[in-house]
């Protein structure tokens, strides 16, 4: 994991406990979880909007091809 060994991870955990205390860590993790959830929601919304835009563009192209073919007949 990022080229870190067990000793480095334990040291980081101990420093976080010392800096923030045991009571603040659940709040920090809750906030981090909310942030990750909001990021994933925004990412999926952007993906959905792009896909909808692609479908609309292809539908318009198909409709214009159908309209031009029927008007030429």
PDB file of C-alpha atoms in Angstrom:
ATOM      1  CA  UNK A   1       0.000   0.000   0.000  1.00  0.00           C
ATOM      2  CA  UNK A   2       1.881   3.071  -1.266  1.00  0.00           C
ATOM      3  CA  UNK A   3       5.168   1.357  -0.500  1.00  0.00           C
ATOM      4  CA  UNK A   4       4.568   1.667   3.238  1.00  0.00           C
ATOM      5  CA  UNK A   5       5.261  -1.081   5.722  1.00  0.00           C
ATOM      6  CA  UNK A   6       3.385  -2.028   8.849  1.00  0.00           C
ATOM      7  CA  UNK A   7       5.653   0.096  11.044  1.00  0.00           C
ATOM      8  CA  UNK A   8       4.924   3.269   9.083  1.00  0.00           C
ATOM      9  CA  UNK A   9       1.172   2.633   9.164  1.00  0.00           C
ATOM     10  CA  UNK A  10       1.232   2.027  12.928  1.00  0.00           C
ATOM     11  CA  UNK A  11       3.221   5.233  13.435  1.00  0.00           C
ATOM     12  CA  UNK A  12       0.692   7.231  11.395  1.00  0.00           C
ATOM     13  CA  UNK A  13      -2.235   5.748  13.349  1.00  0.00           C
ATOM     14  CA  UNK A  14      -0.558   6.609  16.671  1.00  0.00           C
ATOM     15  CA  UNK A  15       0.144  10.179  15.517  1.00  0.00           C
ATOM     16  CA  UNK A  16      -3.476  10.619  14.413  1.00  0.00           C
ATOM     17  CA  UNK A  17      -4.677   9.349  17.797  1.00  0.00           C
ATOM     18  CA  UNK A  18      -2.368  11.759  19.598  1.00  0.00           C
ATOM     19  CA  UNK A  19      -3.294  14.748  17.439  1.00  0.00           C
ATOM     20  CA  UNK A  20      -7.048  14.290  17.246  1.00  0.00           C
ATOM     21  CA  UNK A  21      -7.916  12.098  20.207  1.00  0.00           C
ATOM     22  CA  UNK A  22     -10.212   9.103  20.282  1.00  0.00           C
ATOM     23  CA  UNK A  23     -13.420  11.119  20.277  1.00  0.00           C
ATOM     24  CA  UNK A  24     -12.722  13.110  17.118  1.00  0.00           C
ATOM     25  CA  UNK A  25     -11.705  10.195  14.901  1.00  0.00           C
ATOM     26  CA  UNK A  26     -15.262   8.835  14.356  1.00  0.00           C
ATOM     27  CA  UNK A  27     -16.383  12.340  13.382  1.00  0.00           C
ATOM     28  CA  UNK A  28     -13.475  12.663  10.970  1.00  0.00           C
ATOM     29  CA  UNK A  29     -14.219   9.284   9.411  1.00  0.00           C
ATOM     30  CA  UNK A  30     -17.922  10.139   9.118  1.00  0.00           C
ATOM     31  CA  UNK A  31     -17.027  13.370   7.330  1.00  0.00           C
ATOM     32  CA  UNK A  32     -14.605  11.524   5.067  1.00  0.00           C
ATOM     33  CA  UNK A  33     -17.292   8.969   4.247  1.00  0.00           C
ATOM     34  CA  UNK A  34     -19.770  11.726   3.374  1.00  0.00           C
ATOM     35  CA  UNK A  35     -17.182  13.390   1.157  1.00  0.00           C
ATOM     36  CA  UNK A  36     -16.435  10.151  -0.695  1.00  0.00           C
ATOM     37  CA  UNK A  37     -20.160   9.452  -1.103  1.00  0.00           C
ATOM     38  CA  UNK A  38     -20.813  12.952  -2.480  1.00  0.00           C
ATOM     39  CA  UNK A  39     -17.865  12.618  -4.864  1.00  0.00           C
ATOM     40  CA  UNK A  40     -19.174   9.281  -6.171  1.00  0.00           C
ATOM     41  CA  UNK A  41     -22.686  10.732  -6.576  1.00  0.00           C
ATOM     42  CA  UNK A  42     -21.318  13.688  -8.529  1.00  0.00           C
ATOM     43  CA  UNK A  43     -19.198  11.367 -10.656  1.00  0.00           C
ATOM     44  CA  UNK A  44     -22.184   9.170 -11.511  1.00  0.00           C
ATOM     45  CA  UNK A  45     -24.328  12.242 -12.286  1.00  0.00           C
ATOM     46  CA  UNK A  46     -21.700  13.564 -14.703  1.00  0.00           C
ATOM     47  CA  UNK A  47     -21.405  10.143 -16.353  1.00  0.00           C
ATOM     48  CA  UNK A  48     -25.203   9.908 -16.704  1.00  0.00           C
ATOM     49  CA  UNK A  49     -25.448  13.406 -18.198  1.00  0.00           C
ATOM     50  CA  UNK A  50     -22.710  12.628 -20.726  1.00  0.00           C
ATOM     51  CA  UNK A  51     -24.419   9.377 -21.721  1.00  0.00           C
ATOM     52  CA  UNK A  52     -27.785  11.148 -22.061  1.00  0.00           C
ATOM     53  CA  UNK A  53     -26.149  13.821 -24.214  1.00  0.00           C
ATOM     54  CA  UNK A  54     -24.621  11.159 -26.444  1.00  0.00           C
ATOM     55  CA  UNK A  55     -27.990   9.417 -26.804  1.00  0.00           C
ATOM     56  CA  UNK A  56     -29.735  12.709 -27.613  1.00  0.00           C
ATOM     57  CA  UNK A  57     -27.121  13.529 -30.237  1.00  0.00           C
ATOM     58  CA  UNK A  58     -27.438  10.103 -31.877  1.00  0.00           C
ATOM     59  CA  UNK A  59     -31.262  10.332 -31.728  1.00  0.00           C
ATOM     60  CA  UNK A  60     -31.161  13.757 -33.408  1.00  0.00           C
ATOM     61  CA  UNK A  61     -28.787  12.474 -36.074  1.00  0.00           C
ATOM     62  CA  UNK A  62     -31.029   9.463 -36.747  1.00  0.00           C
ATOM     63  CA  UNK A  63     -34.140  11.689 -36.861  1.00  0.00           C
ATOM     64  CA  UNK A  64     -32.514  14.134 -39.279  1.00  0.00           C
ATOM     65  CA  UNK A  65     -31.369  11.246 -41.504  1.00  0.00           C
ATOM     66  CA  UNK A  66     -34.894   9.804 -41.480  1.00  0.00           C
ATOM     67  CA  UNK A  67     -36.459  13.214 -42.200  1.00  0.00           C
ATOM     68  CA  UNK A  68     -34.085  13.961 -45.076  1.00  0.00           C
ATOM     69  CA  UNK A  69     -34.627  10.500 -46.593  1.00  0.00           C
ATOM     70  CA  UNK A  70     -38.427  10.827 -46.431  1.00  0.00           C
ATOM     71  CA  UNK A  71     -38.382  14.354 -47.900  1.00  0.00           C
ATOM     72  CA  UNK A  72     -36.276  13.207 -50.856  1.00  0.00           C
ATOM     73  CA  UNK A  73     -38.749  10.455 -51.773  1.00  0.00           C
TER      74      UNK A  73
END
